[in-house]
mmCIF file of C-alpha atoms in Angstrom:
data_model
loop_
_atom_site.group_PDB
_atom_site.id
_atom_site.type_symbol
_atom_site.label_atom_id
_atom_site.label_comp_id
_atom_site.label_asym_id
_atom_site.label_seq_id
_atom_site.Cartn_x
_atom_site.Cartn_y
_atom_site.Cartn_z
ATOM 1 C CA MET A 264 124.715 30.304 -51.820
ATOM 2 C CA ILE A 265 124.628 26.839 -53.393
ATOM 3 C CA GLU A 266 125.320 25.246 -50.010
ATOM 4 C CA MET A 267 122.464 27.209 -48.424
ATOM 5 C CA THR A 268 120.085 26.096 -51.184
ATOM 6 C CA GLU A 269 121.162 22.492 -50.718
ATOM 7 C CA ASN A 270 120.525 22.749 -46.966
ATOM 8 C CA ILE A 271 117.035 24.144 -47.595
ATOM 9 C CA ASP A 272 116.274 21.395 -50.110
ATOM 10 C CA LEU A 273 117.561 18.748 -47.688
ATOM 11 C CA LYS A 274 115.336 20.119 -44.933
ATOM 12 C CA LYS A 275 112.304 19.990 -47.246
ATOM 13 C CA ILE A 276 113.142 16.418 -48.229
ATOM 14 C CA GLU A 277 113.480 15.393 -44.577
ATOM 15 C CA GLN A 278 110.196 17.115 -43.716
ATOM 16 C CA LYS A 279 108.399 15.373 -46.572
ATOM 17 C CA ALA A 280 109.782 11.978 -45.557
ATOM 18 C CA TYR A 281 108.787 12.505 -41.936
ATOM 19 C CA ARG A 282 105.358 13.841 -42.976
ATOM 20 C CA GLU A 283 104.772 10.665 -44.984
ATOM 21 C CA SER A 284 105.731 8.545 -41.979
ATOM 22 C CA VAL A 285 103.189 10.134 -39.610
ATOM 23 C CA ARG A 286 100.232 10.960 -41.869
ATOM 24 C CA ASP A 287 98.547 7.566 -41.342
ATOM 25 C CA GLY A 288 97.323 8.648 -37.889
ATOM 26 C CA LEU A 289 98.379 5.444 -36.124
ATOM 27 C CA ALA A 290 100.613 7.331 -33.691
ATOM 28 C CA GLU A 291 97.646 9.418 -32.516
ATOM 29 C CA ILE A 292 95.448 6.340 -32.132
ATOM 30 C CA PHE A 293 97.917 4.436 -29.992
ATOM 31 C CA TRP A 294 98.950 7.428 -27.892
ATOM 32 C CA GLY A 295 95.257 8.003 -27.252
ATOM 33 C CA ILE A 296 94.909 4.402 -26.090
ATOM 34 C CA THR A 297 97.913 4.894 -23.805
ATOM 35 C CA PHE A 298 96.405 8.036 -22.256
ATOM 36 C CA ILE A 299 93.090 6.304 -21.587
ATOM 37 C CA ALA A 300 94.860 3.253 -20.142
ATOM 38 C CA ALA A 301 96.887 5.516 -17.844
ATOM 39 C CA THR A 302 93.616 6.756 -16.323
ATOM 40 C CA GLY A 303 93.280 3.359 -14.665
ATOM 41 C CA TYR A 304 96.224 4.205 -12.428
ATOM 42 C CA PHE A 305 94.108 6.895 -10.746
ATOM 43 C CA LEU A 306 90.761 5.068 -10.855
ATOM 44 C CA ILE A 307 91.415 1.406 -10.099
ATOM 45 C CA ARG A 308 92.891 0.300 -6.805
ATOM 46 C CA GLY A 309 95.796 -2.047 -7.372
ATOM 47 C CA PHE A 310 96.278 -0.841 -10.952
ATOM 48 C CA SER A 311 100.012 -1.192 -11.268
ATOM 49 C CA ILE A 312 102.307 1.190 -13.093
ATOM 50 C CA PHE A 313 103.548 -1.954 -14.811
ATOM 51 C CA MET A 314 100.233 -2.111 -16.677
ATOM 52 C CA ILE A 315 101.012 1.275 -18.199
ATOM 53 C CA LEU A 316 104.511 0.093 -19.088
ATOM 54 C CA LEU A 317 102.937 -2.982 -20.700
ATOM 55 C CA VAL A 318 100.813 -0.705 -22.874
ATOM 56 C CA LEU A 319 103.904 1.311 -23.824
ATOM 57 C CA VAL A 320 105.605 -1.920 -24.900
ATOM 58 C CA PHE A 321 102.516 -3.118 -26.771
ATOM 59 C CA VAL A 322 101.944 0.165 -28.616
ATOM 60 C CA PRO A 323 105.096 0.181 -30.807
ATOM 61 C CA ILE A 324 104.672 -3.517 -31.631
ATOM 62 C CA ALA A 325 101.007 -3.127 -32.622
ATOM 63 C CA ARG A 326 101.755 0.044 -34.577
ATOM 64 C CA LYS A 327 104.521 -1.713 -36.495
ATOM 65 C CA LYS A 328 102.212 -4.621 -37.362
ATOM 66 C CA LEU A 329 99.481 -2.291 -38.618
ATOM 67 C CA LYS A 330 101.980 -0.323 -40.679
ATOM 68 C CA GLU A 331 103.189 -3.561 -42.268
ATOM 69 C CA GLN A 332 99.609 -4.572 -43.051
ATOM 70 C CA TYR A 333 98.029 -1.268 -44.120
ATOM 71 C CA VAL A 334 100.683 1.403 -44.683
ATOM 72 C CA TYR A 335 103.742 -0.085 -46.378
ATOM 73 C CA PRO A 336 101.731 -1.937 -49.078
ATOM 74 C CA ARG A 337 100.281 1.453 -50.076
ATOM 75 C CA ILE A 338 103.206 3.876 -49.953
ATOM 76 C CA GLY A 339 106.215 1.622 -49.527
ATOM 77 C CA TYR A 340 108.781 1.675 -46.757
ATOM 78 C CA ALA A 341 111.596 4.124 -46.212
ATOM 79 C CA LYS A 342 113.779 4.069 -43.122
ATOM 80 C CA LEU A 343 114.190 7.543 -41.690
ATOM 81 C CA ARG A 344 117.450 8.756 -40.252
ATOM 82 C CA GLU A 345 117.387 8.016 -36.539
ATOM 83 C CA ASP A 346 118.989 10.323 -33.999
ATOM 84 C CA GLY A 347 118.919 7.586 -31.367
ATOM 85 C CA LEU A 348 120.434 8.725 -28.091
ATOM 86 C CA LYS A 349 120.272 12.373 -29.146
ATOM 87 C CA GLU A 350 116.487 12.209 -29.517
ATOM 88 C CA ILE A 351 116.043 10.362 -26.209
ATOM 89 C CA ALA A 352 118.303 12.876 -24.472
ATOM 90 C CA GLY A 353 116.235 15.714 -25.924
ATOM 91 C CA ILE A 354 112.996 14.204 -24.601
ATOM 92 C CA LEU A 355 114.449 13.647 -21.134
ATOM 93 C CA LEU A 356 115.916 17.155 -21.106
ATOM 94 C CA TYR A 357 112.557 18.678 -22.039
ATOM 95 C CA MET A 358 110.696 16.670 -19.383
ATOM 96 C CA THR A 359 113.298 17.662 -16.794
ATOM 97 C CA GLY A 360 112.850 21.289 -17.820
ATOM 98 C CA VAL A 361 109.082 21.060 -17.316
ATOM 99 C CA VAL A 362 109.580 19.537 -13.859
ATOM 100 C CA ILE A 363 112.075 22.252 -12.890
ATOM 101 C CA VAL A 364 109.767 25.048 -14.066
ATOM 102 C CA MET A 365 106.801 23.598 -12.158
ATOM 103 C CA ALA A 366 108.869 22.958 -9.023
ATOM 104 C CA THR A 367 110.150 26.538 -9.146
ATOM 105 C CA ALA A 368 106.591 27.844 -9.500
ATOM 106 C CA PHE A 369 105.449 25.734 -6.534
ATOM 107 C CA PHE A 370 108.320 27.130 -4.482
ATOM 108 C CA LEU A 371 107.594 30.746 -5.404
ATOM 109 C CA VAL A 372 103.810 30.524 -4.995
ATOM 110 C CA TYR A 373 103.311 27.875 -2.310
ATOM 111 C CA ASP A 374 106.807 27.634 -0.779
ATOM 112 C CA ASP A 375 106.471 23.840 -1.026
ATOM 113 C CA PRO A 376 107.845 22.296 -4.254
ATOM 114 C CA THR A 377 107.731 18.724 -2.885
ATOM 115 C CA ASN A 378 104.049 18.699 -1.917
ATOM 116 C CA SER A 379 102.526 15.613 -3.588
ATOM 117 C CA ASP A 380 99.032 17.133 -3.482
ATOM 118 C CA LEU A 381 100.245 20.078 -5.554
ATOM 119 C CA TRP A 382 101.803 17.774 -8.136
ATOM 120 C CA LEU A 383 98.582 15.764 -8.341
ATOM 121 C CA LYS A 384 96.441 18.888 -8.715
ATOM 122 C CA TRP A 385 98.684 20.328 -11.432
ATOM 123 C CA SER A 386 99.376 17.016 -13.178
ATOM 124 C CA PRO A 387 97.001 17.887 -16.072
ATOM 125 C CA MET A 388 99.202 20.876 -16.868
ATOM 126 C CA PHE A 389 102.300 18.663 -16.632
ATOM 127 C CA PHE A 390 100.915 16.152 -19.137
ATOM 128 C CA GLY A 391 99.647 19.026 -21.268
ATOM 129 C CA ALA A 392 103.117 20.566 -21.392
ATOM 130 C CA ILE A 393 104.673 17.219 -22.330
ATOM 131 C CA LEU A 394 102.117 16.584 -25.091
ATOM 132 C CA THR A 395 102.479 20.157 -26.332
ATOM 133 C CA GLY A 396 106.245 19.777 -26.599
ATOM 134 C CA ALA A 397 105.829 16.509 -28.496
ATOM 135 C CA TYR A 398 103.449 18.017 -31.065
ATOM 136 C CA LEU A 399 105.481 21.173 -31.510
ATOM 137 C CA ASP A 400 108.398 18.912 -32.382
ATOM 138 C CA ILE A 401 106.241 16.896 -34.795
ATOM 139 C CA CYS A 402 105.085 20.157 -36.387
ATOM 140 C CA ARG A 403 108.685 21.285 -36.803
ATOM 141 C CA ARG A 404 109.812 17.983 -38.288
ATOM 142 C CA SER A 405 106.823 17.492 -40.607
ATOM 143 C CA GLY A 406 106.016 21.073 -41.600
ATOM 144 C CA ASN A 407 102.298 20.425 -40.952
ATOM 145 C CA ARG A 408 100.950 23.411 -39.040
ATOM 146 C CA TRP A 409 97.678 21.755 -38.036
ATOM 147 C CA TYR A 410 99.623 19.943 -35.303
ATOM 148 C CA TYR A 411 99.673 23.309 -33.530
ATOM 149 C CA GLY A 412 95.969 22.752 -32.865
ATOM 150 C CA ILE A 413 96.596 19.625 -30.797
ATOM 151 C CA ALA A 414 99.515 21.317 -29.032
ATOM 152 C CA VAL A 415 97.409 24.323 -28.014
ATOM 153 C CA LEU A 416 94.417 22.181 -26.981
ATOM 154 C CA ALA A 417 96.640 19.904 -24.891
ATOM 155 C CA LEU A 418 98.147 22.817 -22.978
ATOM 156 C CA LEU A 419 94.984 24.911 -22.545
ATOM 157 C CA SER A 420 92.889 21.977 -21.337
ATOM 158 C CA GLY A 421 95.685 20.918 -18.978
ATOM 159 C CA VAL A 422 95.999 24.394 -17.472
ATOM 160 C CA THR A 423 92.209 24.772 -17.199
ATOM 161 C CA LEU A 424 91.726 21.455 -15.393
ATOM 162 C CA SER A 425 94.601 22.293 -13.055
ATOM 163 C CA VAL A 426 93.234 25.726 -12.159
ATOM 164 C CA LEU A 427 89.651 24.572 -11.558
ATOM 165 C CA GLU A 428 88.757 23.452 -8.044
ATOM 166 C CA PHE A 429 87.308 19.943 -7.691
ATOM 167 C CA ALA A 430 86.166 17.933 -4.690
ATOM 168 C CA SER A 431 89.024 15.501 -5.298
ATOM 169 C CA LEU A 432 92.568 16.356 -6.363
ATOM 170 C CA LYS A 433 92.441 13.401 -8.773
ATOM 171 C CA THR A 434 89.492 14.756 -10.754
ATOM 172 C CA GLY A 435 91.555 16.997 -13.022
ATOM 173 C CA ILE A 436 93.881 14.262 -14.254
ATOM 174 C CA ILE A 437 91.037 11.713 -14.381
ATOM 175 C CA VAL A 438 89.195 14.037 -16.776
ATOM 176 C CA TYR A 439 92.270 15.154 -18.722
ATOM 177 C CA LEU A 440 93.725 11.774 -19.691
ATOM 178 C CA PRO A 441 90.573 10.255 -21.262
ATOM 179 C CA PHE A 442 89.649 13.622 -22.815
ATOM 180 C CA MET A 443 92.961 14.016 -24.625
ATOM 181 C CA GLY A 444 93.059 10.278 -25.289
ATOM 182 C CA THR A 445 89.694 10.499 -27.043
ATOM 183 C CA VAL A 446 90.811 13.580 -29.009
ATOM 184 C CA LEU A 447 93.916 11.732 -30.186
ATOM 185 C CA ILE A 448 92.016 8.565 -31.107
ATOM 186 C CA LEU A 449 89.390 10.509 -33.084
ATOM 187 C CA THR A 450 92.076 12.574 -34.826
ATOM 188 C CA GLY A 451 94.078 9.468 -35.651
ATOM 189 C CA SER A 452 90.998 7.618 -36.908
ATOM 190 C CA VAL A 453 90.133 10.462 -39.290
ATOM 191 C CA LEU A 454 93.722 10.566 -40.558
ATOM 192 C CA PHE A 455 93.858 6.781 -40.939
ATOM 193 C CA ARG A 456 90.569 6.637 -42.840
ATOM 194 C CA ARG A 457 91.710 9.470 -45.128
ATOM 195 C CA PHE A 458 95.035 7.718 -45.647
ATOM 196 C CA LEU A 459 93.373 4.441 -46.684
ATOM 197 C CA LYS A 460 91.013 6.297 -49.038
ATOM 198 C CA LYS A 461 93.756 8.303 -50.737
ATOM 199 C CA ASN A 462 96.191 5.405 -50.968
ATOM 200 C CA PRO A 463 94.484 2.233 -52.217
ATOM 201 C CA VAL A 464 96.579 -0.892 -52.474
ATOM 202 C CA ARG A 465 98.025 -1.141 -55.960
ATOM 203 C CA GLU A 466 96.846 -4.276 -57.701
ATOM 204 C CA GLU A 467 99.526 -6.499 -59.152
ATOM 205 C CA THR A 468 99.753 -6.723 -62.916
ATOM 206 C CA SER A 469 101.560 -9.115 -65.185
ATOM 207 C CA ASP A 470 104.458 -6.636 -65.268
ATOM 208 C CA ASP A 471 104.919 -6.994 -61.490
ATOM 209 C CA ILE A 472 105.287 -10.770 -61.638
#
């Protein structure tokens, strides 16, 4: 009984620590920027996939700098326990699962799981499923249920834009990426502004010197 209570308390502590680490909204802002940048791959001729990779490299660096400037001076810094390879393996396993499910559906419905046009048409649902999985995990780790809202919106909008018929197969993903990118940026901006308001920088006193 004592061990069970300790496990529950440990889970609450871990959730609180993780909740503190994500409540500044910077993750949403930079993922939104990444989604909007990825739209260029479908819109601009010659837009290399390396540009998207460059954004993915820039995002963690910029986020770290902003945390050092705006977040840590307000709430301090605590290094969370990192799962490392286990977390990466989980992400890759989930993405592989999504691909397998979609490929199976294409085989059963269209008898053509390797058709690139099908993958392009249903790519909004693919990205929606990935984003949904990410926010369900964040919800689980933080205990904040409002993340369910983003998860549901990501999936429903992805499915809707995949089902609708457009003149071009690219239209669905071209609409989806900036739409969800804007949603994430606006959500992150609201969270960041609220974070700065609720956590002013503590002024140094003679006792701190």
